[in-house]
mmCIF file with all atom_site columns, C-alpha atoms in Angstrom:
data_model
loop_
_atom_site.group_PDB
_atom_site.id
_atom_site.type_symbol
_atom_site.label_atom_id
_atom_site.label_alt_id
_atom_site.label_comp_id
_atom_site.label_asym_id
_atom_site.label_entity_id
_atom_site.label_seq_id
_atom_site.pdbx_PDB_ins_code
_atom_site.Cartn_x
_atom_site.Cartn_y
_atom_site.Cartn_z
_atom_site.occupancy
_atom_site.B_iso_or_equiv
_atom_site.pdbx_formal_charge
_atom_site.auth_seq_id
_atom_site.auth_comp_id
_atom_site.auth_asym_id
_atom_site.auth_atom_id
_atom_site.pdbx_PDB_model_num
ATOM 1   C CA . UNK P 1 1   ? -65.280 1.668   -3.284  1.00 0.00 ? 1   UNK P CA 1
ATOM 2   C CA . UNK P 1 2   ? -63.444 1.278   -0.089  1.00 0.00 ? 2   UNK P CA 1
ATOM 3   C CA . UNK P 1 3   ? -59.693 1.363   -0.802  1.00 0.00 ? 3   UNK P CA 1
ATOM 4   C CA . UNK P 1 4   ? -57.419 0.076   1.934   1.00 0.00 ? 4   UNK P CA 1
ATOM 5   C CA . UNK P 1 5   ? -54.004 1.544   2.618   1.00 0.00 ? 5   UNK P CA 1
ATOM 6   C CA . UNK P 1 6   ? -51.166 -0.951  2.910   1.00 0.00 ? 6   UNK P CA 1
ATOM 7   C CA . UNK P 1 7   ? -49.284 -0.563  6.196   1.00 0.00 ? 7   UNK P CA 1
ATOM 8   C CA . UNK P 1 8   ? -45.732 0.747   5.935   1.00 0.00 ? 8   UNK P CA 1
ATOM 9   C CA . UNK P 1 9   ? -44.295 -2.425  7.501   1.00 0.00 ? 9   UNK P CA 1
ATOM 10  C CA . UNK P 1 10  ? -45.812 -4.578  4.766   1.00 0.00 ? 10  UNK P CA 1
ATOM 11  C CA . UNK P 1 11  ? -44.619 -2.245  2.004   1.00 0.00 ? 11  UNK P CA 1
ATOM 12  C CA . UNK P 1 12  ? -41.072 -2.406  3.393   1.00 0.00 ? 12  UNK P CA 1
ATOM 13  C CA . UNK P 1 13  ? -41.303 -6.202  3.597   1.00 0.00 ? 13  UNK P CA 1
ATOM 14  C CA . UNK P 1 14  ? -42.490 -6.345  -0.022  1.00 0.00 ? 14  UNK P CA 1
ATOM 15  C CA . UNK P 1 15  ? -39.529 -4.245  -1.146  1.00 0.00 ? 15  UNK P CA 1
ATOM 16  C CA . UNK P 1 16  ? -37.110 -6.439  0.800   1.00 0.00 ? 16  UNK P CA 1
ATOM 17  C CA . UNK P 1 17  ? -38.574 -9.571  -0.795  1.00 0.00 ? 17  UNK P CA 1
ATOM 18  C CA . UNK P 1 18  ? -38.214 -8.011  -4.250  1.00 0.00 ? 18  UNK P CA 1
ATOM 19  C CA . UNK P 1 19  ? -34.531 -7.226  -3.575  1.00 0.00 ? 19  UNK P CA 1
ATOM 20  C CA . UNK P 1 20  ? -33.909 -10.773 -2.330  1.00 0.00 ? 20  UNK P CA 1
ATOM 21  C CA . UNK P 1 21  ? -35.568 -12.197 -5.447  1.00 0.00 ? 21  UNK P CA 1
ATOM 22  C CA . UNK P 1 22  ? -33.398 -10.104 -7.750  1.00 0.00 ? 22  UNK P CA 1
ATOM 23  C CA . UNK P 1 23  ? -30.272 -11.148 -5.826  1.00 0.00 ? 23  UNK P CA 1
ATOM 24  C CA . UNK P 1 24  ? -31.180 -14.827 -6.173  1.00 0.00 ? 24  UNK P CA 1
ATOM 25  C CA . UNK P 1 25  ? -31.882 -14.422 -9.897  1.00 0.00 ? 25  UNK P CA 1
ATOM 26  C CA . UNK P 1 26  ? -28.282 -13.289 -10.452 1.00 0.00 ? 26  UNK P CA 1
ATOM 27  C CA . UNK P 1 27  ? -26.796 -16.336 -8.734  1.00 0.00 ? 27  UNK P CA 1
ATOM 28  C CA . UNK P 1 28  ? -26.026 -19.840 -9.958  1.00 0.00 ? 28  UNK P CA 1
ATOM 29  C CA . UNK P 1 29  ? -25.956 -23.182 -8.226  1.00 0.00 ? 29  UNK P CA 1
ATOM 30  C CA . UNK P 1 30  ? -23.070 -25.196 -9.665  1.00 0.00 ? 30  UNK P CA 1
ATOM 31  C CA . UNK P 1 31  ? -24.143 -28.355 -7.852  1.00 0.00 ? 31  UNK P CA 1
ATOM 32  C CA . UNK P 1 32  ? -21.961 -31.420 -8.364  1.00 0.00 ? 32  UNK P CA 1
ATOM 33  C CA . UNK P 1 33  ? -20.367 -29.841 -11.448 1.00 0.00 ? 33  UNK P CA 1
ATOM 34  C CA . UNK P 1 34  ? -18.409 -27.601 -9.056  1.00 0.00 ? 34  UNK P CA 1
ATOM 35  C CA . UNK P 1 35  ? -16.237 -30.603 -8.193  1.00 0.00 ? 35  UNK P CA 1
ATOM 36  C CA . UNK P 1 36  ? -15.370 -31.132 -11.861 1.00 0.00 ? 36  UNK P CA 1
ATOM 37  C CA . UNK P 1 37  ? -14.548 -27.414 -12.189 1.00 0.00 ? 37  UNK P CA 1
ATOM 38  C CA . UNK P 1 38  ? -12.300 -27.570 -9.130  1.00 0.00 ? 38  UNK P CA 1
ATOM 39  C CA . UNK P 1 39  ? -10.463 -30.641 -10.408 1.00 0.00 ? 39  UNK P CA 1
ATOM 40  C CA . UNK P 1 40  ? -9.989  -29.058 -13.844 1.00 0.00 ? 40  UNK P CA 1
ATOM 41  C CA . UNK P 1 41  ? -8.561  -25.922 -12.207 1.00 0.00 ? 41  UNK P CA 1
ATOM 42  C CA . UNK P 1 42  ? -6.093  -28.069 -10.263 1.00 0.00 ? 42  UNK P CA 1
ATOM 43  C CA . UNK P 1 43  ? -5.122  -29.950 -13.437 1.00 0.00 ? 43  UNK P CA 1
ATOM 44  C CA . UNK P 1 44  ? -4.560  -26.610 -15.178 1.00 0.00 ? 44  UNK P CA 1
ATOM 45  C CA . UNK P 1 45  ? -2.278  -25.477 -12.349 1.00 0.00 ? 45  UNK P CA 1
ATOM 46  C CA . UNK P 1 46  ? -0.418  -28.793 -12.479 1.00 0.00 ? 46  UNK P CA 1
ATOM 47  C CA . UNK P 1 47  ? -0.025  -28.529 -16.247 1.00 0.00 ? 47  UNK P CA 1
ATOM 48  C CA . UNK P 1 48  ? 1.995   -25.342 -15.733 1.00 0.00 ? 48  UNK P CA 1
ATOM 49  C CA . UNK P 1 49  ? 4.639   -27.395 -13.935 1.00 0.00 ? 49  UNK P CA 1
ATOM 50  C CA . UNK P 1 50  ? 4.948   -29.940 -16.760 1.00 0.00 ? 50  UNK P CA 1
ATOM 51  C CA . UNK P 1 51  ? 6.940   -29.476 -19.986 1.00 0.00 ? 51  UNK P CA 1
ATOM 52  C CA . UNK P 1 52  ? 5.000   -27.717 -22.742 1.00 0.00 ? 52  UNK P CA 1
ATOM 53  C CA . UNK P 1 53  ? 7.583   -28.219 -25.429 1.00 0.00 ? 53  UNK P CA 1
ATOM 54  C CA . UNK P 1 54  ? 10.947  -29.855 -24.971 1.00 0.00 ? 54  UNK P CA 1
ATOM 55  C CA . UNK P 1 55  ? 12.166  -28.928 -21.492 1.00 0.00 ? 55  UNK P CA 1
ATOM 56  C CA . UNK P 1 56  ? 10.274  -25.608 -21.361 1.00 0.00 ? 56  UNK P CA 1
ATOM 57  C CA . UNK P 1 57  ? 7.615   -25.669 -18.654 1.00 0.00 ? 57  UNK P CA 1
ATOM 58  C CA . UNK P 1 58  ? 4.292   -23.849 -18.777 1.00 0.00 ? 58  UNK P CA 1
ATOM 59  C CA . UNK P 1 59  ? 5.172   -21.332 -16.078 1.00 0.00 ? 59  UNK P CA 1
ATOM 60  C CA . UNK P 1 60  ? 8.274   -20.362 -18.077 1.00 0.00 ? 60  UNK P CA 1
ATOM 61  C CA . UNK P 1 61  ? 6.064   -19.660 -21.088 1.00 0.00 ? 61  UNK P CA 1
ATOM 62  C CA . UNK P 1 62  ? 3.750   -17.582 -18.879 1.00 0.00 ? 62  UNK P CA 1
ATOM 63  C CA . UNK P 1 63  ? 6.655   -15.609 -17.432 1.00 0.00 ? 63  UNK P CA 1
ATOM 64  C CA . UNK P 1 64  ? 8.028   -14.929 -20.928 1.00 0.00 ? 64  UNK P CA 1
ATOM 65  C CA . UNK P 1 65  ? 11.357  -16.630 -20.276 1.00 0.00 ? 65  UNK P CA 1
ATOM 66  C CA . UNK P 1 66  ? 11.277  -18.349 -23.693 1.00 0.00 ? 66  UNK P CA 1
ATOM 67  C CA . UNK P 1 67  ? 10.591  -15.799 -26.432 1.00 0.00 ? 67  UNK P CA 1
ATOM 68  C CA . UNK P 1 68  ? 11.503  -18.302 -29.169 1.00 0.00 ? 68  UNK P CA 1
ATOM 69  C CA . UNK P 1 69  ? 8.180   -20.118 -28.818 1.00 0.00 ? 69  UNK P CA 1
ATOM 70  C CA . UNK P 1 70  ? 6.180   -17.381 -30.458 1.00 0.00 ? 70  UNK P CA 1
ATOM 71  C CA . UNK P 1 71  ? 2.985   -15.642 -29.498 1.00 0.00 ? 71  UNK P CA 1
ATOM 72  C CA . UNK P 1 72  ? 0.442   -18.486 -29.584 1.00 0.00 ? 72  UNK P CA 1
ATOM 73  C CA . UNK P 1 73  ? 1.668   -20.543 -26.616 1.00 0.00 ? 73  UNK P CA 1
ATOM 74  C CA . UNK P 1 74  ? 2.028   -17.362 -24.562 1.00 0.00 ? 74  UNK P CA 1
ATOM 75  C CA . UNK P 1 75  ? -1.451  -16.192 -25.585 1.00 0.00 ? 75  UNK P CA 1
ATOM 76  C CA . UNK P 1 76  ? -2.824  -19.555 -24.479 1.00 0.00 ? 76  UNK P CA 1
ATOM 77  C CA . UNK P 1 77  ? -1.162  -19.268 -21.077 1.00 0.00 ? 77  UNK P CA 1
ATOM 78  C CA . UNK P 1 78  ? -2.662  -15.815 -20.553 1.00 0.00 ? 78  UNK P CA 1
ATOM 79  C CA . UNK P 1 79  ? -6.183  -16.777 -21.616 1.00 0.00 ? 79  UNK P CA 1
ATOM 80  C CA . UNK P 1 80  ? -6.181  -20.143 -19.859 1.00 0.00 ? 80  UNK P CA 1
ATOM 81  C CA . UNK P 1 81  ? -4.953  -18.722 -16.576 1.00 0.00 ? 81  UNK P CA 1
ATOM 82  C CA . UNK P 1 82  ? -7.077  -15.596 -16.853 1.00 0.00 ? 82  UNK P CA 1
ATOM 83  C CA . UNK P 1 83  ? -10.330 -17.332 -17.634 1.00 0.00 ? 83  UNK P CA 1
ATOM 84  C CA . UNK P 1 84  ? -9.644  -20.893 -16.526 1.00 0.00 ? 84  UNK P CA 1
ATOM 85  C CA . UNK P 1 85  ? -8.090  -20.044 -13.195 1.00 0.00 ? 85  UNK P CA 1
ATOM 86  C CA . UNK P 1 86  ? -9.041  -16.507 -12.126 1.00 0.00 ? 86  UNK P CA 1
ATOM 87  C CA . UNK P 1 87  ? -12.527 -16.076 -13.575 1.00 0.00 ? 87  UNK P CA 1
ATOM 88  C CA . UNK P 1 88  ? -13.503 -19.690 -12.829 1.00 0.00 ? 88  UNK P CA 1
ATOM 89  C CA . UNK P 1 89  ? -12.386 -19.344 -9.212  1.00 0.00 ? 89  UNK P CA 1
ATOM 90  C CA . UNK P 1 90  ? -14.250 -16.064 -8.841  1.00 0.00 ? 90  UNK P CA 1
ATOM 91  C CA . UNK P 1 91  ? -17.373 -17.556 -10.400 1.00 0.00 ? 91  UNK P CA 1
ATOM 92  C CA . UNK P 1 92  ? -17.273 -20.507 -7.995  1.00 0.00 ? 92  UNK P CA 1
ATOM 93  C CA . UNK P 1 93  ? -16.692 -18.240 -5.011  1.00 0.00 ? 93  UNK P CA 1
ATOM 94  C CA . UNK P 1 94  ? -19.285 -15.566 -5.816  1.00 0.00 ? 94  UNK P CA 1
ATOM 95  C CA . UNK P 1 95  ? -21.783 -17.744 -7.721  1.00 0.00 ? 95  UNK P CA 1
ATOM 96  C CA . UNK P 1 96  ? -22.606 -14.831 -10.010 1.00 0.00 ? 96  UNK P CA 1
ATOM 97  C CA . UNK P 1 97  ? -24.337 -15.792 -13.222 1.00 0.00 ? 97  UNK P CA 1
ATOM 98  C CA . UNK P 1 98  ? -22.458 -13.165 -15.247 1.00 0.00 ? 98  UNK P CA 1
ATOM 99  C CA . UNK P 1 99  ? -19.091 -14.517 -14.131 1.00 0.00 ? 99  UNK P CA 1
ATOM 100 C CA . UNK P 1 100 ? -20.208 -18.046 -14.998 1.00 0.00 ? 100 UNK P CA 1
ATOM 101 C CA . UNK P 1 101 ? -20.974 -16.928 -18.552 1.00 0.00 ? 101 UNK P CA 1
ATOM 102 C CA . UNK P 1 102 ? -17.715 -15.009 -18.732 1.00 0.00 ? 102 UNK P CA 1
ATOM 103 C CA . UNK P 1 103 ? -15.877 -18.157 -17.639 1.00 0.00 ? 103 UNK P CA 1
ATOM 104 C CA . UNK P 1 104 ? -17.721 -20.214 -20.266 1.00 0.00 ? 104 UNK P CA 1
ATOM 105 C CA . UNK P 1 105 ? -16.987 -17.816 -23.120 1.00 0.00 ? 105 UNK P CA 1
ATOM 106 C CA . UNK P 1 106 ? -13.436 -17.096 -21.984 1.00 0.00 ? 106 UNK P CA 1
ATOM 107 C CA . UNK P 1 107 ? -12.585 -20.772 -21.586 1.00 0.00 ? 107 UNK P CA 1
ATOM 108 C CA . UNK P 1 108 ? -14.023 -21.358 -25.060 1.00 0.00 ? 108 UNK P CA 1
ATOM 109 C CA . UNK P 1 109 ? -11.650 -18.729 -26.414 1.00 0.00 ? 109 UNK P CA 1
ATOM 110 C CA . UNK P 1 110 ? -8.842  -20.447 -24.503 1.00 0.00 ? 110 UNK P CA 1
ATOM 111 C CA . UNK P 1 111 ? -9.670  -23.748 -26.183 1.00 0.00 ? 111 UNK P CA 1
ATOM 112 C CA . UNK P 1 112 ? -9.207  -22.110 -29.584 1.00 0.00 ? 112 UNK P CA 1
ATOM 113 C CA . UNK P 1 113 ? -5.916  -20.488 -28.581 1.00 0.00 ? 113 UNK P CA 1
ATOM 114 C CA . UNK P 1 114 ? -4.757  -23.764 -27.026 1.00 0.00 ? 114 UNK P CA 1
ATOM 115 C CA . UNK P 1 115 ? -5.432  -25.750 -30.186 1.00 0.00 ? 115 UNK P CA 1
ATOM 116 C CA . UNK P 1 116 ? -3.601  -23.038 -32.137 1.00 0.00 ? 116 UNK P CA 1
ATOM 117 C CA . UNK P 1 117 ? -0.672  -23.312 -29.724 1.00 0.00 ? 117 UNK P CA 1
ATOM 118 C CA . UNK P 1 118 ? -0.491  -27.083 -30.255 1.00 0.00 ? 118 UNK P CA 1
ATOM 119 C CA . UNK P 1 119 ? -0.795  -26.612 -34.007 1.00 0.00 ? 119 UNK P CA 1
ATOM 120 C CA . UNK P 1 120 ? 1.942   -23.969 -34.009 1.00 0.00 ? 120 UNK P CA 1
ATOM 121 C CA . UNK P 1 121 ? 4.310   -26.365 -32.242 1.00 0.00 ? 121 UNK P CA 1
ATOM 122 C CA . UNK P 1 122 ? 3.547   -29.143 -34.735 1.00 0.00 ? 122 UNK P CA 1
ATOM 123 C CA . UNK P 1 123 ? 3.448   -27.261 -38.017 1.00 0.00 ? 123 UNK P CA 1
ATOM 124 C CA . UNK P 1 124 ? 4.928   -23.795 -37.591 1.00 0.00 ? 124 UNK P CA 1
ATOM 125 C CA . UNK P 1 125 ? 7.985   -24.802 -35.590 1.00 0.00 ? 125 UNK P CA 1
ATOM 126 C CA . UNK P 1 126 ? 11.275  -24.739 -37.465 1.00 0.00 ? 126 UNK P CA 1
ATOM 127 C CA . UNK P 1 127 ? 12.856  -27.999 -38.490 1.00 0.00 ? 127 UNK P CA 1
ATOM 128 C CA . UNK P 1 128 ? 14.415  -29.712 -35.496 1.00 0.00 ? 128 UNK P CA 1
ATOM 129 C CA . UNK P 1 129 ? 12.238  -27.904 -32.939 1.00 0.00 ? 129 UNK P CA 1
ATOM 130 C CA . UNK P 1 130 ? 10.327  -29.812 -30.314 1.00 0.00 ? 130 UNK P CA 1
ATOM 131 C CA . UNK P 1 131 ? 6.624   -30.511 -30.603 1.00 0.00 ? 131 UNK P CA 1
ATOM 132 C CA . UNK P 1 132 ? 3.924   -30.003 -28.000 1.00 0.00 ? 132 UNK P CA 1
ATOM 133 C CA . UNK P 1 133 ? 4.582   -31.549 -24.614 1.00 0.00 ? 133 UNK P CA 1
ATOM 134 C CA . UNK P 1 134 ? 2.312   -33.315 -22.188 1.00 0.00 ? 134 UNK P CA 1
ATOM 135 C CA . UNK P 1 135 ? 1.737   -30.142 -20.155 1.00 0.00 ? 135 UNK P CA 1
ATOM 136 C CA . UNK P 1 136 ? 0.380   -28.192 -23.115 1.00 0.00 ? 136 UNK P CA 1
ATOM 137 C CA . UNK P 1 137 ? -1.968  -30.999 -24.139 1.00 0.00 ? 137 UNK P CA 1
ATOM 138 C CA . UNK P 1 138 ? -3.117  -31.485 -20.539 1.00 0.00 ? 138 UNK P CA 1
ATOM 139 C CA . UNK P 1 139 ? -3.766  -27.748 -20.168 1.00 0.00 ? 139 UNK P CA 1
ATOM 140 C CA . UNK P 1 140 ? -5.906  -27.734 -23.317 1.00 0.00 ? 140 UNK P CA 1
ATOM 141 C CA . UNK P 1 141 ? -7.891  -30.728 -22.050 1.00 0.00 ? 141 UNK P CA 1
ATOM 142 C CA . UNK P 1 142 ? -8.426  -28.985 -18.696 1.00 0.00 ? 142 UNK P CA 1
ATOM 143 C CA . UNK P 1 143 ? -9.709  -25.858 -20.445 1.00 0.00 ? 143 UNK P CA 1
ATOM 144 C CA . UNK P 1 144 ? -12.036 -27.966 -22.621 1.00 0.00 ? 144 UNK P CA 1
ATOM 145 C CA . UNK P 1 145 ? -13.424 -29.520 -19.445 1.00 0.00 ? 145 UNK P CA 1
ATOM 146 C CA . UNK P 1 146 ? -13.862 -26.092 -17.878 1.00 0.00 ? 146 UNK P CA 1
ATOM 147 C CA . UNK P 1 147 ? -15.675 -24.825 -20.961 1.00 0.00 ? 147 UNK P CA 1
ATOM 148 C CA . UNK P 1 148 ? -18.135 -27.716 -20.946 1.00 0.00 ? 148 UNK P CA 1
ATOM 149 C CA . UNK P 1 149 ? -18.732 -27.406 -17.212 1.00 0.00 ? 149 UNK P CA 1
ATOM 150 C CA . UNK P 1 150 ? -19.316 -23.640 -17.290 1.00 0.00 ? 150 UNK P CA 1
ATOM 151 C CA . UNK P 1 151 ? -21.662 -23.860 -20.263 1.00 0.00 ? 151 UNK P CA 1
ATOM 152 C CA . UNK P 1 152 ? -23.683 -26.490 -18.380 1.00 0.00 ? 152 UNK P CA 1
ATOM 153 C CA . UNK P 1 153 ? -23.731 -24.441 -15.170 1.00 0.00 ? 153 UNK P CA 1
ATOM 154 C CA . UNK P 1 154 ? -24.575 -21.101 -16.785 1.00 0.00 ? 154 UNK P CA 1
ATOM 155 C CA . UNK P 1 155 ? -27.061 -22.643 -19.203 1.00 0.00 ? 155 UNK P CA 1
ATOM 156 C CA . UNK P 1 156 ? -29.132 -24.208 -16.427 1.00 0.00 ? 156 UNK P CA 1
ATOM 157 C CA . UNK P 1 157 ? -30.411 -20.880 -15.285 1.00 0.00 ? 157 UNK P CA 1
#
């Protein structure tokens, strides 16, 4: 048999095409869902400025200025801002599939901690304490929206 040798230029081109294919496989295309993610991120930021319980705002809970609230509202602020704001923004900017899944799972964890934070303000608060405010409820709804959006985006691939 007559075996032909592949020219070096074509072998290099084949390797470059393989690298480009692997790079594309790791990326996502959020499509129109990116607008919903962006709006939910903005709502989450706005919810930090609103009262979470009584006159205590979300950014005060995040900064630890109100230790009387307990650990659950503070845990929710850390997870919601970590996954809902930072990881979601990075996933939109880089379009990495791994970050999209991390945002989906992390926002799902934030939903659980957010519902616990609302529950702790309703049930676990001492008599006469204030219940959950509009900012806390709005933040949980924003994180629910982010979870649904990221699961849709990451699951498409």
